[in-house]
PDB file of C-alpha atoms in Angstrom:
ATOM      1  CA  MET A   5       0.000   0.000   0.000  1.00  0.00           C
ATOM      2  CA  ASP A   6       1.430   3.394  -1.003  1.00  0.00           C
ATOM      3  CA  MET A   7       0.425   6.814  -2.343  1.00  0.00           C
ATOM      4  CA  SER A   8      -0.537   5.304  -5.696  1.00  0.00           C
ATOM      5  CA  ASP A   9      -3.164   3.247  -3.844  1.00  0.00           C
ATOM      6  CA  ILE A  10      -4.533   6.453  -2.346  1.00  0.00           C
ATOM      7  CA  GLU A  11      -4.723   8.098  -5.760  1.00  0.00           C
ATOM      8  CA  ARG A  12      -6.533   5.073  -7.163  1.00  0.00           C
ATOM      9  CA  ARG A  13      -8.808   4.110  -4.247  1.00  0.00           C
ATOM     10  CA  GLY A  14      -9.116   7.424  -2.449  1.00  0.00           C
ATOM     11  CA  LEU A  15      -8.526   8.946   0.970  1.00  0.00           C
ATOM     12  CA  VAL A  16     -11.342   9.920   3.325  1.00  0.00           C
ATOM     13  CA  LEU A  17     -10.675  12.790   5.742  1.00  0.00           C
ATOM     14  CA  LEU A  18     -13.146  12.838   8.608  1.00  0.00           C
ATOM     15  CA  GLY A  19     -13.000  16.357   9.996  1.00  0.00           C
ATOM     16  CA  CYS A  20     -11.127  19.270   8.449  1.00  0.00           C
ATOM     17  CA  GLY A  21     -10.376  21.812  11.141  1.00  0.00           C
ATOM     18  CA  LYS A  22      -6.925  23.288  11.682  1.00  0.00           C
ATOM     19  CA  MET A  23      -5.077  19.966  11.793  1.00  0.00           C
ATOM     20  CA  GLY A  24      -7.073  18.391   8.979  1.00  0.00           C
ATOM     21  CA  SER A  25      -6.600  21.469   6.816  1.00  0.00           C
ATOM     22  CA  ALA A  26      -2.845  21.519   7.465  1.00  0.00           C
ATOM     23  CA  MET A  27      -2.538  17.883   6.416  1.00  0.00           C
ATOM     24  CA  LEU A  28      -4.773  18.308   3.370  1.00  0.00           C
ATOM     25  CA  ALA A  29      -2.803  21.360   2.226  1.00  0.00           C
ATOM     26  CA  GLY A  30       0.407  19.337   2.522  1.00  0.00           C
ATOM     27  CA  TRP A  31      -0.991  16.420   0.524  1.00  0.00           C
ATOM     28  CA  LEU A  32      -2.327  18.621  -2.250  1.00  0.00           C
ATOM     29  CA  SER A  33       0.890  20.635  -2.521  1.00  0.00           C
ATOM     30  CA  GLY A  34       2.741  17.308  -2.657  1.00  0.00           C
ATOM     31  CA  GLY A  35       0.798  16.267  -5.743  1.00  0.00           C
ATOM     32  CA  LEU A  36      -2.168  14.263  -4.441  1.00  0.00           C
ATOM     33  CA  PRO A  37      -5.064  14.931  -6.856  1.00  0.00           C
ATOM     34  CA  PRO A  38      -8.045  16.636  -5.179  1.00  0.00           C
ATOM     35  CA  GLY A  39     -10.302  14.108  -6.869  1.00  0.00           C
ATOM     36  CA  SER A  40      -8.703  11.366  -4.768  1.00  0.00           C
ATOM     37  CA  VAL A  41      -9.832  12.976  -1.504  1.00  0.00           C
ATOM     38  CA  TRP A  42     -13.240  12.820   0.176  1.00  0.00           C
ATOM     39  CA  VAL A  43     -13.832  15.177   3.117  1.00  0.00           C
ATOM     40  CA  ARG A  44     -16.616  15.001   5.673  1.00  0.00           C
ATOM     41  CA  ASP A  45     -16.963  18.228   7.642  1.00  0.00           C
ATOM     42  CA  PRO A  46     -20.179  19.867   8.905  1.00  0.00           C
ATOM     43  CA  LYS A  47     -18.799  23.400   8.664  1.00  0.00           C
ATOM     44  CA  PRO A  48     -16.351  23.507   5.737  1.00  0.00           C
ATOM     45  CA  SER A  49     -14.147  26.575   5.473  1.00  0.00           C
ATOM     46  CA  GLU A  50     -14.007  28.716   2.355  1.00  0.00           C
ATOM     47  CA  TRP A  51     -10.511  27.385   1.710  1.00  0.00           C
ATOM     48  CA  LEU A  52     -11.735  23.788   1.867  1.00  0.00           C
ATOM     49  CA  GLN A  53     -14.618  24.534  -0.490  1.00  0.00           C
ATOM     50  CA  GLY A  54     -12.131  25.834  -3.025  1.00  0.00           C
ATOM     51  CA  THR A  55      -9.762  22.844  -3.014  1.00  0.00           C
ATOM     52  CA  GLY A  56     -11.709  20.687  -5.477  1.00  0.00           C
ATOM     53  CA  VAL A  57     -11.975  17.689  -3.136  1.00  0.00           C
ATOM     54  CA  HIS A  58     -15.174  15.651  -2.805  1.00  0.00           C
ATOM     55  CA  LEU A  59     -16.884  17.563   0.007  1.00  0.00           C
ATOM     56  CA  ASN A  60     -19.643  15.869   2.028  1.00  0.00           C
ATOM     57  CA  GLU A  61     -20.390  13.486  -0.827  1.00  0.00           C
ATOM     58  CA  ASP A  62     -21.033   9.736  -0.669  1.00  0.00           C
ATOM     59  CA  LEU A  63     -17.838   7.955   0.341  1.00  0.00           C
ATOM     60  CA  PRO A  64     -16.003   5.482  -1.908  1.00  0.00           C
ATOM     61  CA  GLU A  65     -16.679   1.822  -1.085  1.00  0.00           C
ATOM     62  CA  ASP A  66     -13.063   0.806  -0.465  1.00  0.00           C
ATOM     63  CA  PRO A  67     -10.794   3.805   0.208  1.00  0.00           C
ATOM     64  CA  ALA A  68      -7.140   3.170   0.962  1.00  0.00           C
ATOM     65  CA  VAL A  69      -7.172   5.368   4.081  1.00  0.00           C
ATOM     66  CA  LEU A  70      -9.671   6.849   6.486  1.00  0.00           C
ATOM     67  CA  LEU A  71      -8.005   9.634   8.452  1.00  0.00           C
ATOM     68  CA  VAL A  72      -9.935  10.672  11.542  1.00  0.00           C
ATOM     69  CA  ALA A  73      -9.287  14.298  12.490  1.00  0.00           C
ATOM     70  CA  VAL A  74     -12.414  15.152  14.472  1.00  0.00           C
ATOM     71  CA  LYS A  75     -12.255  16.319  18.069  1.00  0.00           C
ATOM     72  CA  PRO A  76     -12.500  13.509  20.619  1.00  0.00           C
ATOM     73  CA  GLN A  77     -15.823  14.779  21.948  1.00  0.00           C
ATOM     74  CA  MET A  78     -17.280  14.507  18.412  1.00  0.00           C
ATOM     75  CA  MET A  79     -16.141  10.925  17.924  1.00  0.00           C
ATOM     76  CA  ASP A  80     -19.415   9.230  18.859  1.00  0.00           C
ATOM     77  CA  GLU A  81     -21.240  11.385  16.330  1.00  0.00           C
ATOM     78  CA  ALA A  82     -18.720  11.106  13.511  1.00  0.00           C
ATOM     79  CA  LEU A  83     -17.580   7.473  13.519  1.00  0.00           C
ATOM     80  CA  PRO A  84     -20.860   5.631  12.854  1.00  0.00           C
ATOM     81  CA  GLY A  85     -21.095   7.161   9.374  1.00  0.00           C
ATOM     82  CA  ALA A  86     -17.792   5.569   8.413  1.00  0.00           C
ATOM     83  CA  ALA A  87     -17.994   2.325  10.410  1.00  0.00           C
ATOM     84  CA  ASP A  88     -18.694   0.209   7.324  1.00  0.00           C
ATOM     85  CA  LEU A  89     -15.155   0.968   6.107  1.00  0.00           C
ATOM     86  CA  GLY A  90     -13.792  -1.385   8.781  1.00  0.00           C
ATOM     87  CA  GLY A  91     -12.718  -4.953   8.272  1.00  0.00           C
ATOM     88  CA  GLY A  92      -9.252  -4.730   6.758  1.00  0.00           C
ATOM     89  CA  GLY A  93      -9.359  -3.103   3.350  1.00  0.00           C
ATOM     90  CA  THR A  94      -9.045   0.453   4.668  1.00  0.00           C
ATOM     91  CA  LEU A  95      -6.298   1.749   6.953  1.00  0.00           C
ATOM     92  CA  VAL A  96      -7.724   3.890   9.769  1.00  0.00           C
ATOM     93  CA  VAL A  97      -5.407   6.665  10.965  1.00  0.00           C
ATOM     94  CA  SER A  98      -6.413   8.822  13.924  1.00  0.00           C
ATOM     95  CA  VAL A  99      -4.954  12.151  15.008  1.00  0.00           C
ATOM     96  CA  ALA A 100      -7.546  12.554  17.785  1.00  0.00           C
ATOM     97  CA  ALA A 101      -5.986  13.154  21.189  1.00  0.00           C
ATOM     98  CA  GLY A 102      -6.798  10.728  23.993  1.00  0.00           C
ATOM     99  CA  THR A 103      -8.622   8.221  21.793  1.00  0.00           C
ATOM    100  CA  SER A 104      -7.204   4.723  22.118  1.00  0.00           C
ATOM    101  CA  LEU A 105      -6.599   2.085  19.493  1.00  0.00           C
ATOM    102  CA  ALA A 106      -9.182  -0.055  21.281  1.00  0.00           C
ATOM    103  CA  ARG A 107     -11.811   2.638  20.752  1.00  0.00           C
ATOM    104  CA  PHE A 108     -11.355   2.427  16.987  1.00  0.00           C
ATOM    105  CA  GLU A 109     -11.161  -1.354  16.983  1.00  0.00           C
ATOM    106  CA  LYS A 110     -14.538  -1.372  18.750  1.00  0.00           C
ATOM    107  CA  SER A 111     -16.053   0.960  16.143  1.00  0.00           C
ATOM    108  CA  PHE A 112     -14.579  -0.612  13.014  1.00  0.00           C
ATOM    109  CA  GLY A 113     -14.505  -4.253  14.041  1.00  0.00           C
ATOM    110  CA  ASP A 114     -11.980  -7.070  13.949  1.00  0.00           C
ATOM    111  CA  GLY A 115      -9.311  -7.112  11.288  1.00  0.00           C
ATOM    112  CA  THR A 116      -9.111  -3.337  10.896  1.00  0.00           C
ATOM    113  CA  PRO A 117      -5.578  -1.883  10.757  1.00  0.00           C
ATOM    114  CA  VAL A 118      -5.434   1.227  12.951  1.00  0.00           C
ATOM    115  CA  VAL A 119      -2.618   3.722  13.428  1.00  0.00           C
ATOM    116  CA  ARG A 120      -2.890   6.224  16.254  1.00  0.00           C
ATOM    117  CA  ALA A 121      -0.974   9.474  15.803  1.00  0.00           C
ATOM    118  CA  MET A 122      -0.208  12.446  18.045  1.00  0.00           C
ATOM    119  CA  PRO A 123       0.754  15.558  16.061  1.00  0.00           C
ATOM    120  CA  ASN A 124       1.279  18.997  17.593  1.00  0.00           C
ATOM    121  CA  THR A 125       0.270  22.524  16.644  1.00  0.00           C
ATOM    122  CA  PRO A 126       3.431  23.543  14.704  1.00  0.00           C
ATOM    123  CA  ALA A 127       2.029  21.142  12.091  1.00  0.00           C
ATOM    124  CA  ALA A 128       0.058  24.177  10.918  1.00  0.00           C
ATOM    125  CA  ILE A 129       3.303  25.570   9.454  1.00  0.00           C
ATOM    126  CA  GLY A 130       4.807  22.221   8.472  1.00  0.00           C
ATOM    127  CA  ARG A 131       7.045  22.153  11.562  1.00  0.00           C
ATOM    128  CA  GLY A 132       5.184  19.624  13.686  1.00  0.00           C
ATOM    129  CA  ILE A 133       6.380  16.352  15.093  1.00  0.00           C
ATOM    130  CA  THR A 134       4.004  13.398  15.101  1.00  0.00           C
ATOM    131  CA  SER A 135       4.339  10.150  17.051  1.00  0.00           C
ATOM    132  CA  ILE A 136       2.648   7.040  15.660  1.00  0.00           C
ATOM    133  CA  VAL A 137       1.822   3.540  16.867  1.00  0.00           C
ATOM    134  CA  GLY A 138      -0.215   0.794  15.240  1.00  0.00           C
ATOM    135  CA  ASN A 139      -2.467  -1.979  16.464  1.00  0.00           C
ATOM    136  CA  ALA A 140      -1.776  -5.675  15.867  1.00  0.00           C
ATOM    137  CA  GLU A 141      -3.409  -5.525  12.427  1.00  0.00           C
ATOM    138  CA  ALA A 142      -1.235  -2.626  11.248  1.00  0.00           C
ATOM    139  CA  GLY A 143       1.785  -3.992   9.415  1.00  0.00           C
ATOM    140  CA  SER A 144       4.937  -2.227   8.306  1.00  0.00           C
ATOM    141  CA  ASP A 145       3.295  -1.150   5.039  1.00  0.00           C
ATOM    142  CA  HIS A 146       0.458   0.502   6.973  1.00  0.00           C
ATOM    143  CA  LEU A 147       2.902   2.339   9.251  1.00  0.00           C
ATOM    144  CA  ASP A 148       4.955   3.402   6.243  1.00  0.00           C
ATOM    145  CA  LEU A 149       1.875   4.868   4.573  1.00  0.00           C
ATOM    146  CA  ALA A 150       0.758   6.636   7.735  1.00  0.00           C
ATOM    147  CA  GLU A 151       4.244   8.106   8.111  1.00  0.00           C
ATOM    148  CA  THR A 152       4.235   9.297   4.503  1.00  0.00           C
ATOM    149  CA  LEU A 153       0.902  11.046   5.007  1.00  0.00           C
ATOM    150  CA  LEU A 154       1.883  12.647   8.299  1.00  0.00           C
ATOM    151  CA  LYS A 155       5.242  13.877   6.989  1.00  0.00           C
ATOM    152  CA  ALA A 156       3.181  16.459   5.124  1.00  0.00           C
ATOM    153  CA  VAL A 157       3.126  18.453   8.381  1.00  0.00           C
ATOM    154  CA  GLY A 158       6.588  17.724   9.812  1.00  0.00           C
ATOM    155  CA  GLN A 159       8.686  14.997  11.373  1.00  0.00           C
ATOM    156  CA  VAL A 160       7.330  11.555  12.298  1.00  0.00           C
ATOM    157  CA  VAL A 161       8.621   9.181  14.980  1.00  0.00           C
ATOM    158  CA  ARG A 162       7.420   5.663  15.838  1.00  0.00           C
ATOM    159  CA  LEU A 163       6.636   4.521  19.363  1.00  0.00           C
ATOM    160  CA  GLU A 164       7.400   1.126  20.852  1.00  0.00           C
ATOM    161  CA  GLY A 165       3.880   0.841  22.287  1.00  0.00           C
ATOM    162  CA  GLU A 166       0.678   2.762  22.903  1.00  0.00           C
ATOM    163  CA  ASP A 167       1.587   3.092  26.580  1.00  0.00           C
ATOM    164  CA  GLN A 168       4.127   5.761  25.559  1.00  0.00           C
ATOM    165  CA  MET A 169       1.419   7.982  24.071  1.00  0.00           C
ATOM    166  CA  ASP A 170       0.515   9.710  27.360  1.00  0.00           C
ATOM    167  CA  ALA A 171       4.127  10.813  27.844  1.00  0.00           C
ATOM    168  CA  VAL A 172       4.303  11.921  24.204  1.00  0.00           C
ATOM    169  CA  THR A 173       1.148  13.962  24.732  1.00  0.00           C
ATOM    170  CA  ALA A 174       2.731  15.627  27.754  1.00  0.00           C
ATOM    171  CA  VAL A 175       6.021  16.446  25.995  1.00  0.00           C
ATOM    172  CA  SER A 176       5.280  17.282  22.351  1.00  0.00           C
ATOM    173  CA  GLY A 177       1.484  17.424  22.222  1.00  0.00           C
ATOM    174  CA  SER A 178       1.086  19.952  25.034  1.00  0.00           C
ATOM    175  CA  GLY A 179       4.691  21.167  24.815  1.00  0.00           C
ATOM    176  CA  PRO A 180       4.131  24.081  22.412  1.00  0.00           C
ATOM    177  CA  ALA A 181       1.996  25.758  25.086  1.00  0.00           C
ATOM    178  CA  TYR A 182       4.900  25.527  27.529  1.00  0.00           C
ATOM    179  CA  VAL A 183       7.132  27.270  25.010  1.00  0.00           C
ATOM    180  CA  PHE A 184       4.533  29.961  24.304  1.00  0.00           C
ATOM    181  CA  HIS A 185       4.337  30.608  28.052  1.00  0.00           C
ATOM    182  CA  LEU A 186       8.136  30.796  28.209  1.00  0.00           C
ATOM    183  CA  ILE A 187       8.011  33.523  25.556  1.00  0.00           C
ATOM    184  CA  GLU A 188       5.347  35.382  27.547  1.00  0.00           C
ATOM    185  CA  THR A 189       7.275  35.232  30.792  1.00  0.00           C
ATOM    186  CA  LEU A 190      10.647  36.019  29.204  1.00  0.00           C
ATOM    187  CA  ALA A 191       9.136  39.136  27.629  1.00  0.00           C
ATOM    188  CA  ALA A 192       7.530  40.136  30.938  1.00  0.00           C
ATOM    189  CA  ALA A 193      10.896  39.729  32.685  1.00  0.00           C
ATOM    190  CA  GLY A 194      12.476  41.978  30.059  1.00  0.00           C
ATOM    191  CA  GLU A 195       9.827  44.619  30.718  1.00  0.00           C
ATOM    192  CA  ALA A 196      10.572  44.371  34.433  1.00  0.00           C
ATOM    193  CA  GLU A 197      14.194  45.265  33.612  1.00  0.00           C
ATOM    194  CA  GLY A 198      13.091  48.397  31.744  1.00  0.00           C
ATOM    195  CA  LEU A 199      12.510  47.307  28.129  1.00  0.00           C
ATOM    196  CA  PRO A 200       9.484  48.608  26.182  1.00  0.00           C
ATOM    197  CA  PRO A 201       6.830  45.844  25.861  1.00  0.00           C
ATOM    198  CA  GLU A 202       7.047  45.533  22.068  1.00  0.00           C
ATOM    199  CA  LEU A 203      10.823  45.290  22.121  1.00  0.00           C
ATOM    200  CA  ALA A 204      10.824  42.771  24.968  1.00  0.00           C
ATOM    201  CA  LEU A 205       8.327  40.560  23.110  1.00  0.00           C
ATOM    202  CA  ALA A 206      10.262  40.776  19.824  1.00  0.00           C
ATOM    203  CA  LEU A 207      13.472  39.782  21.595  1.00  0.00           C
ATOM    204  CA  ALA A 208      11.790  36.893  23.428  1.00  0.00           C
ATOM    205  CA  LYS A 209      10.070  35.471  20.338  1.00  0.00           C
ATOM    206  CA  ALA A 210      13.182  35.648  18.161  1.00  0.00           C
ATOM    207  CA  THR A 211      15.402  34.227  20.904  1.00  0.00           C
ATOM    208  CA  VAL A 212      13.203  31.206  21.599  1.00  0.00           C
ATOM    209  CA  GLY A 213      12.541  30.579  17.910  1.00  0.00           C
ATOM    210  CA  GLY A 214      16.193  30.891  16.957  1.00  0.00           C
ATOM    211  CA  ALA A 215      17.465  28.784  19.836  1.00  0.00           C
ATOM    212  CA  GLY A 216      14.950  26.066  19.004  1.00  0.00           C
ATOM    213  CA  GLN A 217      16.066  26.023  15.383  1.00  0.00           C
ATOM    214  CA  LEU A 218      19.714  25.891  16.435  1.00  0.00           C
ATOM    215  CA  ALA A 219      19.002  22.975  18.771  1.00  0.00           C
ATOM    216  CA  GLU A 220      17.298  21.076  15.937  1.00  0.00           C
ATOM    217  CA  ASP A 221      19.893  21.845  13.286  1.00  0.00           C
ATOM    218  CA  SER A 222      23.068  21.519  15.332  1.00  0.00           C
ATOM    219  CA  GLY A 223      24.871  18.236  15.669  1.00  0.00           C
ATOM    220  CA  GLU A 224      25.661  19.090  19.291  1.00  0.00           C
ATOM    221  CA  ASP A 225      23.649  18.031  22.318  1.00  0.00           C
ATOM    222  CA  PRO A 226      21.478  20.816  23.831  1.00  0.00           C
ATOM    223  CA  GLY A 227      23.522  20.564  27.015  1.00  0.00           C
ATOM    224  CA  GLN A 228      26.681  21.297  25.061  1.00  0.00           C
ATOM    225  CA  LEU A 229      25.002  24.203  23.262  1.00  0.00           C
ATOM    226  CA  ARG A 230      24.169  25.614  26.687  1.00  0.00           C
ATOM    227  CA  VAL A 231      27.781  25.245  27.802  1.00  0.00           C
ATOM    228  CA  ASN A 232      28.968  26.927  24.604  1.00  0.00           C
ATOM    229  CA  VAL A 233      27.136  30.171  25.434  1.00  0.00           C
ATOM    230  CA  THR A 234      27.908  30.168  29.165  1.00  0.00           C
ATOM    231  CA  SER A 235      31.041  32.115  30.033  1.00  0.00           C
ATOM    232  CA  PRO A 236      32.465  31.465  33.514  1.00  0.00           C
ATOM    233  CA  ASN A 237      31.109  33.978  36.009  1.00  0.00           C
ATOM    234  CA  GLY A 238      29.247  35.765  33.220  1.00  0.00           C
ATOM    235  CA  THR A 239      25.658  36.915  32.780  1.00  0.00           C
ATOM    236  CA  THR A 240      24.370  33.598  31.411  1.00  0.00           C
ATOM    237  CA  GLN A 241      25.841  31.678  34.317  1.00  0.00           C
ATOM    238  CA  ALA A 242      24.144  34.051  36.755  1.00  0.00           C
ATOM    239  CA  ALA A 243      20.779  33.309  35.168  1.00  0.00           C
ATOM    240  CA  LEU A 244      21.371  29.558  34.879  1.00  0.00           C
ATOM    241  CA  GLU A 245      22.200  29.280  38.578  1.00  0.00           C
ATOM    242  CA  VAL A 246      18.575  30.299  39.153  1.00  0.00           C
ATOM    243  CA  LEU A 247      17.012  28.277  36.321  1.00  0.00           C
ATOM    244  CA  MET A 248      18.971  25.082  37.011  1.00  0.00           C
ATOM    245  CA  ASP A 249      18.244  24.978  40.742  1.00  0.00           C
ATOM    246  CA  GLU A 250      17.146  21.412  41.479  1.00  0.00           C
ATOM    247  CA  GLU A 251      14.309  22.488  43.764  1.00  0.00           C
ATOM    248  CA  SER A 252      12.941  25.709  42.294  1.00  0.00           C
ATOM    249  CA  GLY A 253      14.292  25.776  38.715  1.00  0.00           C
ATOM    250  CA  PHE A 254      13.416  24.147  35.406  1.00  0.00           C
ATOM    251  CA  PRO A 255      14.395  20.565  36.399  1.00  0.00           C
ATOM    252  CA  ALA A 256      11.768  20.250  39.123  1.00  0.00           C
ATOM    253  CA  LEU A 257       9.187  22.533  37.510  1.00  0.00           C
ATOM    254  CA  LEU A 258       9.100  20.855  34.110  1.00  0.00           C
ATOM    255  CA  LYS A 259       9.156  17.386  35.633  1.00  0.00           C
ATOM    256  CA  ARG A 260       6.043  18.287  37.638  1.00  0.00           C
ATOM    257  CA  ALA A 261       4.367  19.951  34.662  1.00  0.00           C
ATOM    258  CA  VAL A 262       4.966  17.078  32.239  1.00  0.00           C
ATOM    259  CA  HIS A 263       3.854  14.545  34.871  1.00  0.00           C
ATOM    260  CA  ALA A 264       0.625  16.495  35.438  1.00  0.00           C
ATOM    261  CA  ALA A 265      -0.111  16.506  31.709  1.00  0.00           C
ATOM    262  CA  ALA A 266       0.675  12.801  31.359  1.00  0.00           C
ATOM    263  CA  GLU A 267      -1.576  11.933  34.312  1.00  0.00           C
ATOM    264  CA  ARG A 268      -4.407  13.959  32.823  1.00  0.00           C
ATOM    265  CA  SER A 269      -3.916  12.181  29.509  1.00  0.00           C
ATOM    266  CA  ARG A 270      -4.210   8.840  31.303  1.00  0.00           C
ATOM    267  CA  GLU A 271      -7.407   9.983  33.018  1.00  0.00           C
ATOM    268  CA  LEU A 272      -8.960  11.109  29.742  1.00  0.00           C
ATOM    269  CA  GLY A 273      -7.988   7.837  28.104  1.00  0.00           C
ATOM    270  CA  ARG A 274      -9.850   5.916  30.783  1.00  0.00           C
ATOM    271  CA  GLY A 275     -12.969   7.908  29.949  1.00  0.00           C
TER     272      GLY A 275
END
């Protein structure tokens, strides 16, 4: 199963909000014909209406992929209309947070290959990172196809088991919000030292964005990058002595924050 199968048999996108639209835009710009895509969405955007895809039409009988991108709370309403696609011929891929493989196996029946994926919000600009894991019916060809589709919005990594998904949710799924809050608080700290608000925010945004890009692109470990910019007894060291404090700094704070998010993910998964 590969992209040629999708072109021939079709891809069904269930839900086309921000994440669905980001993925669809990536597929279309990558050469997937609009006529190979069927979208079900109750409130289609103007952009979606102009793509040329099959919008809210009858679904093909045997599509190659059904990609579920509805919000978890809409799952009970959305899935029944596509349940007859289960049974093995169609790969089901979900990007819905907190929705287990077992939930989809229950809806689509035995023999259905399912891949669960956790993307994050930078997918909207093609800079996301998505973690994937498959059920017992999902073979290497299914995972390969899911990875190909999800690379339209950034990097893809494979998990060893679904039990890792709660930690992934806490690190990369919720993680962008932590970084946005870092930008907010860094800018506020700059204001407190006398900078105009607009300047402080511009400095904070560019610093976090640039440092993140450097960490991704550099062959050096982030710890070494930190050492590289820390002169002995200099300004950076003065700040890091506060931030790296084992009790009140980043180590303890982020460990607590990520654990709280992971625990909440586990609670939501239990229903």
